[in-house]
XYZ file of C-alpha atoms in Angstrom:
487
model
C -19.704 -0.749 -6.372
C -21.448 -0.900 -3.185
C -20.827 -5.086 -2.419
C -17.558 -6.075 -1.564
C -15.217 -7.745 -4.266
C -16.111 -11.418 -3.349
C -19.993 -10.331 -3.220
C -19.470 -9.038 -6.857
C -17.728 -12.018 -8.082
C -20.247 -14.166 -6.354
C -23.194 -12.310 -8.509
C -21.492 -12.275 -11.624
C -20.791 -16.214 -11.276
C -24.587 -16.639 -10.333
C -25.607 -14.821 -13.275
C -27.080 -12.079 -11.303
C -24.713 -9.419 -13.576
C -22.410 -9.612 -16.158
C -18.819 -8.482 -16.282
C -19.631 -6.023 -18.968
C -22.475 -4.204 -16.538
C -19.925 -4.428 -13.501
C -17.162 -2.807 -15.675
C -19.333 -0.316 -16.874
C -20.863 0.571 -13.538
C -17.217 0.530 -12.324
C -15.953 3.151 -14.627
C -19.445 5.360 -14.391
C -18.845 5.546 -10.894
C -15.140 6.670 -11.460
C -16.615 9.309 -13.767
C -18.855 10.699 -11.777
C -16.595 10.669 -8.853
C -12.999 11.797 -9.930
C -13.636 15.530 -9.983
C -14.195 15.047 -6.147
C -11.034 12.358 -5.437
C -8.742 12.050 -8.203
C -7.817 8.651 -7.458
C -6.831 8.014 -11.011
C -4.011 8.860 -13.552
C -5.367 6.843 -15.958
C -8.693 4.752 -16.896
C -8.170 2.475 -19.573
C -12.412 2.832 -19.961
C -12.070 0.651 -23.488
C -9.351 -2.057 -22.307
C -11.276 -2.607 -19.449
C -14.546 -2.967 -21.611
C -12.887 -5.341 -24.589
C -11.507 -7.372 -20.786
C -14.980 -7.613 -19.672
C -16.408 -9.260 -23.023
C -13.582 -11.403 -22.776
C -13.693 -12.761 -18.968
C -17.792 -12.987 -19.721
C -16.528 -15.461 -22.469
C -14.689 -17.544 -20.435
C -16.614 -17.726 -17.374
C -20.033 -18.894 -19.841
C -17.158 -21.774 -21.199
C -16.706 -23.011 -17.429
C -12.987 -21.621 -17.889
C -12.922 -19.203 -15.176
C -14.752 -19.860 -11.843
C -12.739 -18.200 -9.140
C -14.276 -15.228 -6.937
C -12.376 -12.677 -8.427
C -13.483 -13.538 -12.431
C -15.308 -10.638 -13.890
C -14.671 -8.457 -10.643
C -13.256 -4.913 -11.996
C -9.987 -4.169 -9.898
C -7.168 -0.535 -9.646
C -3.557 -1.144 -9.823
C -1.370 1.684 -8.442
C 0.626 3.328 -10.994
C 3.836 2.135 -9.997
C 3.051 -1.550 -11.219
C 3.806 -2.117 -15.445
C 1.029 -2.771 -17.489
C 1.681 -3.400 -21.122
C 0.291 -0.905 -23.507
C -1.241 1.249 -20.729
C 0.573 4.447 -19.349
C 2.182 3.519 -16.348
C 4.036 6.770 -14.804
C 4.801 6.683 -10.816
C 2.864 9.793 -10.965
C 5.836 11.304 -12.132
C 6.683 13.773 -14.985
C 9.484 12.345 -15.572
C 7.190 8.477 -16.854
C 4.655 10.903 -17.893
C 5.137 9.275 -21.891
C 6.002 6.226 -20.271
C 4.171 2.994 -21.959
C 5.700 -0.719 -20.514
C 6.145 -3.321 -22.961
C 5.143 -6.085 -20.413
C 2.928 -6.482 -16.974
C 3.837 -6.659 -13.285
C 3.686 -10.696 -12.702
C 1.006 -9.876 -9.467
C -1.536 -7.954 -12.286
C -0.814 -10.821 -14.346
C -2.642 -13.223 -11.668
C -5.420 -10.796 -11.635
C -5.781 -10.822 -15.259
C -5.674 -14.671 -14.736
C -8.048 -14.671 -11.985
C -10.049 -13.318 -14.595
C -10.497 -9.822 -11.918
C -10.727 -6.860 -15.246
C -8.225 -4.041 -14.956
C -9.560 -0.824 -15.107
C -7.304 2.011 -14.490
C -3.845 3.154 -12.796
C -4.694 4.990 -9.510
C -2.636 8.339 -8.209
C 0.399 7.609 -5.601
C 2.834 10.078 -4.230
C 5.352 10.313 -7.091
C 7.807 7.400 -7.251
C 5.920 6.318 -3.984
C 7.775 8.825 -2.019
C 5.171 10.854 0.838
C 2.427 9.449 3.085
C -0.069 11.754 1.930
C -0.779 11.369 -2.079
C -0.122 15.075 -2.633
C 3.278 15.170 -4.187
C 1.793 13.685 -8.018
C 2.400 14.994 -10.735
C -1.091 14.727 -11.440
C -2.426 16.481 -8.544
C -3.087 15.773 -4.876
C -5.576 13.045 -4.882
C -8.672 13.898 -1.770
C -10.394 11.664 0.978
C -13.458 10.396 0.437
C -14.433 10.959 4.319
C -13.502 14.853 3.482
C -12.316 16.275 0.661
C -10.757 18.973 2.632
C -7.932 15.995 4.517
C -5.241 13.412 2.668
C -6.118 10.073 1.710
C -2.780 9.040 3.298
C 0.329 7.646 0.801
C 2.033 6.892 -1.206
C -1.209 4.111 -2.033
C -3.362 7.273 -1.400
C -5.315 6.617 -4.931
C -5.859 2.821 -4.710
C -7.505 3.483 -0.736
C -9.228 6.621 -1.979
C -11.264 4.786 -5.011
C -12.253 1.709 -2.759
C -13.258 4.346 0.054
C -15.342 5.719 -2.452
C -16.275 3.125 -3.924
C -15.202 3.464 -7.345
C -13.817 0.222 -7.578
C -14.676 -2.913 -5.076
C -10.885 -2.987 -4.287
C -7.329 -2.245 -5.755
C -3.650 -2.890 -5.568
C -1.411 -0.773 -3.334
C 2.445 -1.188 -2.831
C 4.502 -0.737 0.718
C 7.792 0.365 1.155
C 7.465 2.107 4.706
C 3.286 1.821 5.194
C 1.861 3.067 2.068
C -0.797 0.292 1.716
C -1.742 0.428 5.838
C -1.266 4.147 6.712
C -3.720 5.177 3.317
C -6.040 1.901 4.484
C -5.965 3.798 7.890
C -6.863 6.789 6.832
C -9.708 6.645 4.359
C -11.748 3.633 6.637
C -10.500 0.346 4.636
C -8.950 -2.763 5.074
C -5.077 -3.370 3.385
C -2.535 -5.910 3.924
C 1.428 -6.031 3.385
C 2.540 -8.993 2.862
C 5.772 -10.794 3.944
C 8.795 -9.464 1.931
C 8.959 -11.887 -0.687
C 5.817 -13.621 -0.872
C 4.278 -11.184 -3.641
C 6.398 -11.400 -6.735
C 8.019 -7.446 -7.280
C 8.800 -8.299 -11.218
C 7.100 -5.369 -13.155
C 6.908 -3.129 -9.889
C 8.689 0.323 -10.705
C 11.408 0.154 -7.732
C 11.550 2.767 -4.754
C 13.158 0.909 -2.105
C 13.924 -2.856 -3.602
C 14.569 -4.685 -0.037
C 11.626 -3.212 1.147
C 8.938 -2.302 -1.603
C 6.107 -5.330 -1.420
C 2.616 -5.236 -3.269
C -0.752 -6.073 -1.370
C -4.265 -5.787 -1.590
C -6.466 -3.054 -0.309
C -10.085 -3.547 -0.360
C -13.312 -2.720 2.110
C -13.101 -6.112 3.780
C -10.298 -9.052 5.510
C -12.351 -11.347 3.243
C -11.528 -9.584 0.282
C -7.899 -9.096 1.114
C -7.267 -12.622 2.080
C -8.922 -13.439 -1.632
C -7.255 -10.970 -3.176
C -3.292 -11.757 -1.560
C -4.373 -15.784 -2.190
C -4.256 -14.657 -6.264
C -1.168 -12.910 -6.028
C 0.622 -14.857 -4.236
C 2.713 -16.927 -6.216
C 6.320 -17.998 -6.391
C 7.962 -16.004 -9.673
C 11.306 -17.403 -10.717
C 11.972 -13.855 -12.570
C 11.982 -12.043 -9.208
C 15.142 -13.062 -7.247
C 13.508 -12.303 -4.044
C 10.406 -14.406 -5.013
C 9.767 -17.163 -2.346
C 8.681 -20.726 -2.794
C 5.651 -21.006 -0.172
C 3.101 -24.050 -0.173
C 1.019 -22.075 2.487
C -1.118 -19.106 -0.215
C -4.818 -20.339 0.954
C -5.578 -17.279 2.963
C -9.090 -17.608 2.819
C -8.553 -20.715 5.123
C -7.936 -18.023 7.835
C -11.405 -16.798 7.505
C -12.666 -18.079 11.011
C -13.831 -16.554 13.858
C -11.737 -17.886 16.633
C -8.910 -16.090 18.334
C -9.156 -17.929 21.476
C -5.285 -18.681 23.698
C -4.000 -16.582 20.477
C -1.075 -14.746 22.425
C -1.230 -10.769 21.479
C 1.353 -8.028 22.408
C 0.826 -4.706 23.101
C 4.243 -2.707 22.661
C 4.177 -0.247 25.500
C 6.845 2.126 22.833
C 3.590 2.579 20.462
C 1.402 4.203 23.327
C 3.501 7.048 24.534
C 4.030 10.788 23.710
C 2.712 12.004 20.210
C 0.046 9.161 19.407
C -4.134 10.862 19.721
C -5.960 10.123 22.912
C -8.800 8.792 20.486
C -6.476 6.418 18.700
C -5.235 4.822 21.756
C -8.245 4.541 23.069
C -9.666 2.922 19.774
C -6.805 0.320 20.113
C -7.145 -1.108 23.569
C -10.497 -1.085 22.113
C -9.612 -3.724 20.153
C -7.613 -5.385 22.277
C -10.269 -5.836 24.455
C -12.547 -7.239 21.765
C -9.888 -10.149 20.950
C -9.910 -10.521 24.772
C -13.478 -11.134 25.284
C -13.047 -13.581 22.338
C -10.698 -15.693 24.161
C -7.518 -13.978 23.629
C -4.687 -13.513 25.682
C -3.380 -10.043 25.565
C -0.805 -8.659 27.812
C 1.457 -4.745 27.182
C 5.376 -5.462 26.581
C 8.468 -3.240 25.797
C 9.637 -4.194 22.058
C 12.262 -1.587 21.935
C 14.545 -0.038 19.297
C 11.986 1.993 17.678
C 13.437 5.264 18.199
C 15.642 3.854 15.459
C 13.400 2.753 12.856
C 12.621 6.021 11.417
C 16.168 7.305 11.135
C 17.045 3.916 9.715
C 14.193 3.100 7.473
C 14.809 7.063 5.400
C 18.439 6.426 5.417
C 18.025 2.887 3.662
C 14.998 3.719 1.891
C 16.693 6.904 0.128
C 19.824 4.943 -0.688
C 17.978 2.567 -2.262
C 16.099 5.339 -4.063
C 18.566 7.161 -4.778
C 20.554 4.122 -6.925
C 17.203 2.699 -8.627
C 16.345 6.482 -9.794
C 19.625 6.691 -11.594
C 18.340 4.781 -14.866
C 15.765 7.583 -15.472
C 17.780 10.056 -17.469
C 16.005 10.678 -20.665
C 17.674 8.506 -22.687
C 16.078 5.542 -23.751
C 12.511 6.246 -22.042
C 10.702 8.722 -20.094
C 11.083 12.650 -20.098
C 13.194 14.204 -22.266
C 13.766 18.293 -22.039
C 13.387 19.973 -25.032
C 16.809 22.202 -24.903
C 20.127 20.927 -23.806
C 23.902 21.680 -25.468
C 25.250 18.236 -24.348
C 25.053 14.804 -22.746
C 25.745 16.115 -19.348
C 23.198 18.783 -19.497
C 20.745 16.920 -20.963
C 20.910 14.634 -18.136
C 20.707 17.347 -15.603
C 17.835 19.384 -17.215
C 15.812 15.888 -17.783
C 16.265 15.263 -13.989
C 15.845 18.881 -12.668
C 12.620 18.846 -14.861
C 11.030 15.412 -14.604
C 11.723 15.015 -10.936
C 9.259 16.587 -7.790
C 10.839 17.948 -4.836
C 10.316 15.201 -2.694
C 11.952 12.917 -4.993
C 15.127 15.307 -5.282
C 15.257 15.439 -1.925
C 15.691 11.571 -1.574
C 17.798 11.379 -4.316
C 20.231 13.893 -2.174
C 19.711 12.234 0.576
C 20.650 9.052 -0.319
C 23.483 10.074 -2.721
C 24.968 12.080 0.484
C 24.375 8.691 2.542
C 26.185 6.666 0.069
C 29.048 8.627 -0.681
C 32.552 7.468 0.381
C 32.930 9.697 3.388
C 29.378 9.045 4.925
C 28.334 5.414 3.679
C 30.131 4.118 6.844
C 29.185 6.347 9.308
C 25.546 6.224 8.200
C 24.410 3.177 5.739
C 26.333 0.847 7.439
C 25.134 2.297 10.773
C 21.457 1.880 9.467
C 21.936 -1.694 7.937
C 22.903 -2.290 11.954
C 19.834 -0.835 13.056
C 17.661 -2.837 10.596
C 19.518 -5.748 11.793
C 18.631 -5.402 15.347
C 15.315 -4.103 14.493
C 14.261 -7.357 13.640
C 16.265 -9.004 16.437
C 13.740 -7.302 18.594
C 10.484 -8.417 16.286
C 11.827 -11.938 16.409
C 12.191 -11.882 19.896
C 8.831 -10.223 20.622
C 7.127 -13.173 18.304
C 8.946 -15.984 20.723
C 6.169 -15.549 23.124
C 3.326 -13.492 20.792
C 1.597 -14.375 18.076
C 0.323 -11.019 17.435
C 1.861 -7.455 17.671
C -1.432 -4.809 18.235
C -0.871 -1.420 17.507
C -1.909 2.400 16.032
C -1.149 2.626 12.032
C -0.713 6.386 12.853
C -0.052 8.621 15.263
C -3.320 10.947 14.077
C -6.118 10.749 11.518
C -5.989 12.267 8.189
C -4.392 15.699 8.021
C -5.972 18.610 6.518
C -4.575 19.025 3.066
C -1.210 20.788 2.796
C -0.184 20.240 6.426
C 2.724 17.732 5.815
C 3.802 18.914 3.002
C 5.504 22.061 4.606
C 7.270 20.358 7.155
C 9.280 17.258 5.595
C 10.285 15.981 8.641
C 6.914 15.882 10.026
C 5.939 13.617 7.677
C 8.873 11.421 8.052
C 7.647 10.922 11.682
C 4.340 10.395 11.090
C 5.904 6.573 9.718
C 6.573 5.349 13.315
C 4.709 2.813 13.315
C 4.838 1.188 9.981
C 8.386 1.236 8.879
C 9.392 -1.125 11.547
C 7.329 -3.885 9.927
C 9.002 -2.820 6.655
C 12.336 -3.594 7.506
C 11.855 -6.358 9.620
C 10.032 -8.049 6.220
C 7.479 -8.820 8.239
C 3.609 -8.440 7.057
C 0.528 -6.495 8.525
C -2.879 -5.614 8.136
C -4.901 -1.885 8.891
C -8.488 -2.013 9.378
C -10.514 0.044 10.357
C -11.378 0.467 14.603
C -13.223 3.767 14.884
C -13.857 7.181 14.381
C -12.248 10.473 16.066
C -14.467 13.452 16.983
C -14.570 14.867 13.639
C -15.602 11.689 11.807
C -12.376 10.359 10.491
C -11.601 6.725 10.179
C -9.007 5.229 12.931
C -7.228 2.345 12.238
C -5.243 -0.678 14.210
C -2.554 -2.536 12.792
C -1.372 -5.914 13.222
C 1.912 -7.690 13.014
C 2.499 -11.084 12.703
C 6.068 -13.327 12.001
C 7.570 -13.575 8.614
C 4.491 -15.844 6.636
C 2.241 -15.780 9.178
C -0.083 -13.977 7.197
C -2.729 -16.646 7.927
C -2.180 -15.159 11.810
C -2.970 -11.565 11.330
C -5.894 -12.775 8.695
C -7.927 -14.695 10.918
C -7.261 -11.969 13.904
C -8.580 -9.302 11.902
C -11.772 -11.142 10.628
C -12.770 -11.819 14.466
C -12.128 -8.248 15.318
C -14.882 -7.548 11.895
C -16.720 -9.489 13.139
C -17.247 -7.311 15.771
C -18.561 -4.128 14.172
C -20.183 -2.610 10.556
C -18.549 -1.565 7.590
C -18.462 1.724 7.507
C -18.916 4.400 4.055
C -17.941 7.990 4.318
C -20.959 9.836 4.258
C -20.535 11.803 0.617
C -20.973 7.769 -0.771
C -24.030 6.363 1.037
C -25.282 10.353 0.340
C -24.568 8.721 -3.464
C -26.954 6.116 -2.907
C -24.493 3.486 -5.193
């Protein structure tokens, strides 16, 4: 669990190890490791085995030859996968078994990469710290004491710690780049609509998108080019010729054109994370890039706009879970309409109910003009400014987060802190727009620091190659509990 995904893959194809032994390292290292993190809600420990023997198979026939085959991979627990629980961390999808997969774990499993468990997520993918599960807060592998960031805190948590070699996150508002950010890994969002969402449990539909998060650009660029697929069941699928990330894999930045937004580096951002960003911006520029500060506006209005939206949504794709045909049930009720409440009022966290309100109270005929409408605007103009900004950039530099991991419980007591702690990555969300976290630095205490960039809508290939000259630059580095480890 210590090489990257495309070093394991690599071995495995060479004969060096099979898939059973990777499997079954994988999963020993989740055992031995999950009373510190709990990263996972579920480990399917004898699916994953009965995969293994079959991927072995196949790659011995010359079937499978690709560099994920035989490499053991985490989905977040927000993506379907047939026969195994699948629950949004939620109570409510605690009994929850799909009846088919998510079509992006279906190119795994076609890949021949062997699924091993469902990793922990803030429930329904609501929080940015993976402490609102109904399985328990899930801790960083830098410090157990902190958050592993959210709602993808599990999947960044178990490649941190190197459980698994890398794992599937989803991002509605920066829960694959925020979590990336905060436990020292690499994750990428993708442009809305290039990963298929069929089989992905809805939070926020025109925002949600699934990506990779793994130790390495290399890995994520392998890992997106699998995914990556037009999917004629999702009806925001789109038809792109341009999925061979790995072609990105170069290190040359030189006349690429990067923008600094002067908005990002003002009041409330850490010295140390500033700092750690021109840093990097000064590595592209001694590779040949051009880099230069600009004003990108509107994003005082992205956070207002993005919770507004994002609860709306949330609040109309919660409404199927009622305890009828699947899910929770409570055990006493006199009549439909109670049974419907008490299923709800049971199965459902507080930070879920809270969106719910919200984005009933947003929706409703007195307030849906004065505030939905006023936030569709906002998006609108949002990515007015983005598409501007990208007329003479190629690049959009930036913090992930305004701090490091928090101490545990921090957020959680002040809502709106958390909320705000999303600057930076809801923009990209409703622009559609993708970006990549890796990892720059570390503050005074240790913690990982991560920069973000932004490229234009399916310029993926952009932010790829960026990022893997900025690697190039520096070592991987494992929190200290995992090289103590010796895996």
């Amino acid at each position: 669990m210590g090489m990257t995904a495309v070093e394991l893959g690599k071995a495995i194809k060479d004969g060096q190890v099979s898939v059973v032994q990777a499997t079954q390292a994988c999963l020993d290292s989740i055992e031995a490791c999950e009373k510190d993190y709990n990263s996972f809600v579920t480990v399917d420990r004898e699916g994953a085995l009965a995969q293994a023997e079959e991927v072995q198979k196949k790659i011995d026939a010359g079937e499978l030859s690709g560099p994920l085959a035989g490499v053991p991979i985490a989905i977040k627990d927000n993506m379907c996968q047939a026969g195994v629980q699948t629950s949004c961390s939620s109570k409510i999808l605690s009994n929850f078994v799909p009846t088919y997969t998510a079509e992006a774990v279906v190119k795994l499993q076609e890949a021949g990469a062997v699924i091993v468990g469902h990793t922990n997520m803030d429930e329904f993918a609501m929080g940015s710290t993976t402490e609102t599960s109904y399985f328990g807060e899930t801790r960083n592998p830098w410090d157990i004491n902190r958050v592993p960031g959210g709602s993808s805190g599990g999947s960044a948590a178990a490649v941190a710690g190197e459980e698994v070699t890398c794992a599937l996150g989803s991002d509605t508002g920066g829960s694959i780049r925020q979590p990336a950010s905060f436990c020292g890994v690499t994750g990428i969002k993708p442009t809305y609509g290039r990963v298929s969402r069929y089989g992905l449990i809805a939070y926020g539909s025109s925002l949600d998108q699934i990506g990779p998060l793994a130790k390495n650009v290399e890995d994520c660029a392998t890992i997106l080019e699998v995914i990556s697929q037009y999917d004629k069941k999702d009806s925001t699928s789109v038809n792109r010729d341009d999925n061979d990330f790995t072609s990105a894999l170069v290190d040359d930045v030189k006349g690429l054109k990067i923008g600094l937004p002067r908005d990002y580096f003002t009041e409330g951002l850490e010295p140390e994370i500033k700092e750690a960003v021109y840093g990097v911006a000064e590595a592209l520029k001694a590779k040949g890039a051009i880099v230069e500060e600009f004003d990108l506006g509107m994003v005082e209005y992205a956070i207002p706009a993005y919770y507004i939206i994002a609860s709306a949504e949330a609040s109309s794709n919660l409404e199927r879970f009622d305890g009828v045909k699947y899910g929770y049930r409570t055990s006493e009720y006199t009549d439909l309409h109670n049974m419907y409440k008490k299923s709800r009022s049971e199965g459902f966290g507080p930070e879920v109910k809270r969106r719910i309100m919200l984005g009933s109270f947003v929706l409703s005929s007195g307030y849906y003009d004065a505030y939905y409408v006023k936030a569709l605007k906002a998006k609108a103009l949002i990515k007015q400014a983005y598409d501007k900004a990208f007329e003479k950039y190629d690049i959009i530099l930036g913090p992930v987060a305004p701090t490091t991991a928090l101490k545990m419980g921090e957020s959680l007591s002040d809502p709106i802190k958390m909320y705000l702690g999303d600057v930076y990555t809801v923009p990209v969300n409703l622009a559609g727009l993708p970006g990549i976290s890796l990892p720059c630095g570390t503050d005074k205490d240790g913690m990982p620091i991560g920069v973000q960039m932004v490229g234009n809508a399916f310029e993926e290939k952009t932010i790829i190659r960026a990022a893997y000259a900025f690697e190039k630059t520096r070592e991987y580095k494992r929190p200290a509990q995992v090289s103590e480890r010796g895996l």
